[in-house]
Coordinates of C-alpha atoms in Angstrom, one line a residue:
X1 CA 130.1 160.6 -41.6
X2 CA 132.5 163.5 -41.8
X3 CA 131.6 167.1 -41.7
X4 CA 132.2 169.3 -44.8
X5 CA 134.3 171.7 -42.6
X6 CA 136.3 169.0 -40.8
X7 CA 139.3 169.8 -43.0
X8 CA 139.1 173.5 -42.1
X9 CA 139.0 172.6 -38.4
X10 CA 142.1 170.5 -38.9
X11 CA 144.0 173.3 -40.7
X12 CA 143.1 176.2 -38.3
X13 CA 143.9 174.2 -35.2
X14 CA 147.8 174.6 -35.4
X15 CA 147.3 178.3 -36.4
X16 CA 145.4 179.0 -33.2
X17 CA 147.8 176.8 -31.1
X18 CA 150.8 178.7 -32.5
X19 CA 149.5 182.0 -31.2
X20 CA 148.7 180.5 -27.8
X21 CA 152.2 179.1 -27.4
X22 CA 153.7 182.4 -28.7
X23 CA 152.0 184.5 -26.1
X24 CA 152.8 182.1 -23.2
X25 CA 156.4 181.9 -24.3
X26 CA 156.9 185.7 -24.7
X27 CA 155.2 186.5 -21.4
X28 CA 157.1 183.8 -19.4
X29 CA 159.8 186.1 -17.8
X30 CA 157.1 188.5 -16.6
X31 CA 154.9 185.8 -15.3
X32 CA 157.8 184.2 -13.5
X33 CA 158.5 187.6 -11.9
X34 CA 155.0 187.8 -10.7
X35 CA 155.0 184.4 -9.1
X36 CA 158.5 184.7 -7.5
X37 CA 157.5 186.7 -4.4
X38 CA 155.0 184.0 -3.6
X39 CA 157.5 181.2 -3.9
X40 CA 155.2 179.5 -6.4
X41 CA 155.2 178.5 -10.1
X42 CA 152.1 178.5 -12.3
X43 CA 149.5 175.8 -11.6
X44 CA 145.8 175.2 -12.1
X45 CA 145.0 178.8 -12.1
X46 CA 147.0 179.8 -15.2
X47 CA 145.2 177.1 -17.2
X48 CA 141.8 178.6 -16.3
X49 CA 142.8 182.2 -16.0
X50 CA 140.2 183.8 -18.2
X51 CA 137.4 181.6 -17.1
X52 CA 138.1 182.2 -13.4
X53 CA 138.4 186.0 -13.9
X54 CA 134.8 186.0 -15.1
X55 CA 133.1 183.6 -12.7
X56 CA 133.5 180.5 -10.5
X57 CA 134.2 177.4 -12.6
X58 CA 132.4 174.1 -11.9
X59 CA 134.7 171.4 -10.5
X60 CA 133.8 169.0 -13.4
X61 CA 135.0 171.6 -15.9
X62 CA 138.2 172.1 -14.0
X63 CA 138.8 168.4 -13.9
X64 CA 138.2 168.2 -17.7
X65 CA 140.6 171.0 -18.3
X66 CA 143.3 169.4 -16.2
X67 CA 142.9 165.9 -17.5
X68 CA 146.3 165.8 -19.2
X69 CA 148.1 167.5 -16.3
X70 CA 149.1 166.5 -12.8
X71 CA 146.1 167.6 -10.7
X72 CA 145.7 167.3 -6.9
X73 CA 142.8 169.5 -5.8
X74 CA 143.9 169.7 -2.2
X75 CA 147.4 170.6 -3.1
X76 CA 146.1 173.4 -5.4
X77 CA 144.0 174.8 -2.6
X78 CA 147.1 174.7 -0.3
X79 CA 148.9 177.1 -2.6
X80 CA 146.5 179.8 -1.6
X81 CA 145.5 181.1 -5.1
X82 CA 142.2 179.2 -5.7
X83 CA 139.7 177.4 -3.6
X84 CA 136.6 175.3 -3.9
X85 CA 133.3 176.8 -2.8
X86 CA 129.9 175.1 -3.4
X87 CA 131.1 172.8 -6.1
X88 CA 133.1 175.4 -8.0
X89 CA 136.6 176.8 -8.1
X90 CA 137.2 180.5 -7.5
X91 CA 140.0 182.9 -6.8
X92 CA 141.2 183.8 -3.3
X93 CA 142.1 187.5 -2.9
X94 CA 145.8 186.8 -3.4
X95 CA 145.0 184.7 -6.5
X96 CA 142.9 187.3 -8.1
X97 CA 145.5 190.0 -7.6
X98 CA 148.1 187.7 -9.2
X99 CA 145.7 186.8 -12.1
X100 CA 145.2 190.4 -13.0
X101 CA 148.9 190.8 -13.3
X102 CA 149.3 187.7 -15.4
X103 CA 146.5 188.8 -17.7
X104 CA 148.3 192.1 -18.2
X105 CA 151.5 190.2 -19.0
X106 CA 149.7 188.1 -21.6
X107 CA 148.2 191.3 -23.2
X108 CA 151.6 193.1 -23.2
X109 CA 153.3 190.1 -24.9
X110 CA 150.6 189.8 -27.5
X111 CA 150.7 193.6 -28.3
X112 CA 154.5 193.4 -28.7
X113 CA 154.4 190.3 -30.9
X114 CA 151.5 191.3 -33.1
X115 CA 152.4 194.9 -33.7
X116 CA 155.8 194.0 -35.0
X117 CA 156.0 194.5 -38.8
X118 CA 159.4 193.5 -40.2
X119 CA 157.9 193.9 -43.7
X120 CA 155.3 196.5 -44.9
X121 CA 153.4 193.6 -46.4
X122 CA 152.6 192.2 -43.0
X123 CA 149.3 193.6 -41.5
X124 CA 150.3 193.8 -37.8
X125 CA 147.5 194.8 -35.5
X126 CA 145.1 195.3 -38.4
X127 CA 145.0 191.5 -38.6
X128 CA 143.9 191.4 -35.0
X129 CA 141.1 193.9 -35.7
X130 CA 140.0 191.7 -38.7
X131 CA 139.9 188.5 -36.7
X132 CA 138.1 189.7 -33.6
X133 CA 134.5 190.0 -34.9
X134 CA 134.9 186.6 -36.7
X135 CA 136.0 184.9 -33.5
X136 CA 133.2 186.5 -31.6
X137 CA 130.7 184.9 -34.0
X138 CA 132.4 181.5 -33.6
X139 CA 132.2 181.6 -29.9
X140 CA 128.5 182.5 -30.1
X141 CA 127.9 179.6 -32.4
X142 CA 129.8 177.3 -30.1
X143 CA 127.2 177.6 -27.4
X144 CA 125.4 174.8 -29.2
X145 CA 128.3 172.5 -29.8
X146 CA 130.8 173.3 -27.1
X147 CA 131.7 171.1 -24.2
X148 CA 132.2 171.8 -20.4
X149 CA 135.5 173.7 -20.7
X150 CA 134.4 175.8 -23.6
X151 CA 131.3 176.8 -21.7
X152 CA 133.5 177.8 -18.7
X153 CA 135.4 180.1 -21.0
X154 CA 132.4 181.7 -22.7
X155 CA 131.2 184.3 -23.0
X156 CA 134.8 185.2 -23.4
X157 CA 136.4 187.8 -21.1
X158 CA 136.2 191.3 -22.7
X159 CA 137.1 193.8 -19.9
X160 CA 136.3 197.4 -20.6
X161 CA 139.3 199.3 -22.0
X162 CA 141.2 196.2 -23.0
X163 CA 143.4 196.4 -26.1
X164 CA 142.4 194.5 -29.2
X165 CA 145.4 192.3 -28.7
X166 CA 144.3 191.5 -25.2
X167 CA 140.8 190.6 -26.4
X168 CA 142.2 188.3 -29.1
X169 CA 144.2 186.4 -26.6
X170 CA 141.0 185.7 -24.5
X171 CA 138.9 184.8 -27.5
X172 CA 141.5 182.4 -28.9
X173 CA 141.8 180.8 -25.5
X174 CA 138.1 180.1 -25.5
X175 CA 138.1 178.8 -29.1
X176 CA 141.0 176.4 -28.3
X177 CA 138.7 174.7 -25.8
X178 CA 136.0 174.0 -28.3
X179 CA 138.4 171.7 -30.0
X180 CA 139.9 170.4 -26.7
X181 CA 136.4 169.4 -25.6
X182 CA 135.8 167.7 -29.0
X183 CA 139.1 165.7 -28.6
X184 CA 138.2 164.5 -25.1
X185 CA 134.8 163.4 -26.4
X186 CA 136.4 161.6 -29.3
X187 CA 138.8 159.5 -27.4
X188 CA 136.3 159.0 -24.6
X189 CA 133.7 157.7 -27.0
X190 CA 136.3 155.3 -28.3
X191 CA 136.6 153.8 -24.8
X192 CA 140.1 155.1 -24.3
X193 CA 141.7 156.4 -21.1
X194 CA 143.9 159.6 -20.9
X195 CA 146.9 157.3 -20.5
X196 CA 146.0 155.4 -23.6
X197 CA 145.5 158.4 -25.8
X198 CA 148.7 160.0 -24.7
X199 CA 150.6 156.8 -25.4
X200 CA 149.0 156.1 -28.7
X201 CA 151.4 156.0 -31.6
X202 CA 150.7 157.5 -35.1
X203 CA 148.6 155.2 -37.2
X204 CA 145.0 154.3 -38.2
X205 CA 143.6 154.4 -34.6
X206 CA 145.1 157.8 -33.9
X207 CA 144.0 159.1 -37.3
X208 CA 140.4 157.9 -36.5
X209 CA 140.5 159.9 -33.2
X210 CA 141.7 163.0 -35.0
X211 CA 139.1 162.6 -37.7
X212 CA 136.4 162.4 -35.1
X213 CA 137.8 165.4 -33.3
X214 CA 137.7 167.4 -36.5
X215 CA 134.1 166.3 -37.1
X216 CA 133.0 167.4 -33.6
X217 CA 134.9 170.7 -33.8
X218 CA 133.8 171.6 -37.3
X219 CA 130.2 172.8 -36.7
X220 CA 131.4 176.0 -35.0
X221 CA 132.9 177.2 -38.3
X222 CA 129.5 177.1 -40.0
X223 CA 129.0 180.5 -38.5
X224 CA 131.3 182.0 -41.1
X225 CA 131.0 181.8 -44.9
X226 CA 133.9 180.6 -47.1
X227 CA 135.4 184.1 -47.6
X228 CA 135.3 184.8 -43.8
X229 CA 136.9 181.5 -43.0
X230 CA 139.7 182.3 -45.3
X231 CA 140.0 185.8 -43.8
X232 CA 140.2 184.3 -40.3
X233 CA 142.9 181.9 -41.3
X234 CA 144.9 184.5 -43.1
X235 CA 144.6 187.1 -40.3
X236 CA 145.7 184.7 -37.6
X237 CA 148.4 183.2 -39.8
X238 CA 149.9 186.7 -40.5
X239 CA 150.4 187.4 -36.8
X240 CA 154.0 187.2 -35.5
X241 CA 155.0 184.6 -32.9
X242 CA 158.6 185.5 -31.9
X243 CA 159.4 181.8 -31.8
X244 CA 162.7 180.4 -32.9
X245 CA 164.3 177.0 -32.8
X246 CA 166.8 176.4 -30.0

C-alpha cells in the first residue's frame, strides 16, 4: 500500500538534489584548489563530510553511502585523510583541516548562489530562513524512519556562528540520505544487486522500485502540515542554482 505523501516525496526529491548539485558545482574550483597541494582529488571524505565533522562514522554506514561508487577502504586510508579506528571512520589531522576548508567553500558557494536576486520577486536568503526550521523538524522526525546513512548525518551539523546558508547545506545533505537509505532498502528488498539497479532500464520494474522508495521516504514529511510542505517546496524551489546547459 502506498503512503498518502508518497507523491510529495517524489516531487521534492529533485528540488533537494538540484540544490546539492548546485553547491557542489559552484564550489568546485575552490575545492580543487584546497586539494591541489596534497596531490589528491576528492574521495570518500567529501561524500561524508558533514557526518565525519560531527563524529566517527560506523564502517557499515560508510559502505552503504559508497555503494554506488568505487570504494577501496585500504586505498582511502592510504590517502591520509581518513582512517578506521574501532569499527568507525574518522578524520586524520590533515583530513580534518582540509574538511574545514571544504565546508567553508560549500558555505560560500551557497551564500553566493542563494543571495542572488535577479528579480525583486525572488526571495533570496529569506527563503533559506523559511526552510531551515521546517527541515529541522523533518530531520527530527526521520529518527524513526531513517536508515544507517541518515543516522550518521543526524543530528545535522550546526556549528556556532554558521550562516543560514551554511546550515541549509548541511540539513539538505542529511535529508537527501533519508531518501537514499529508502532507495537502497527498496531495491535490496526486491532482491537486486547494485549492478542490477544501476543497469535497470525505465519500465514497470524500475517504476515499482521508485514507488517503494517514495513510500519508505514519505513518513518523514508527516512532520509538516500541508501548508508547511508547500512552503518548504516553494522556498527550496525559489533558491538559485547557477546551473546552465553546456
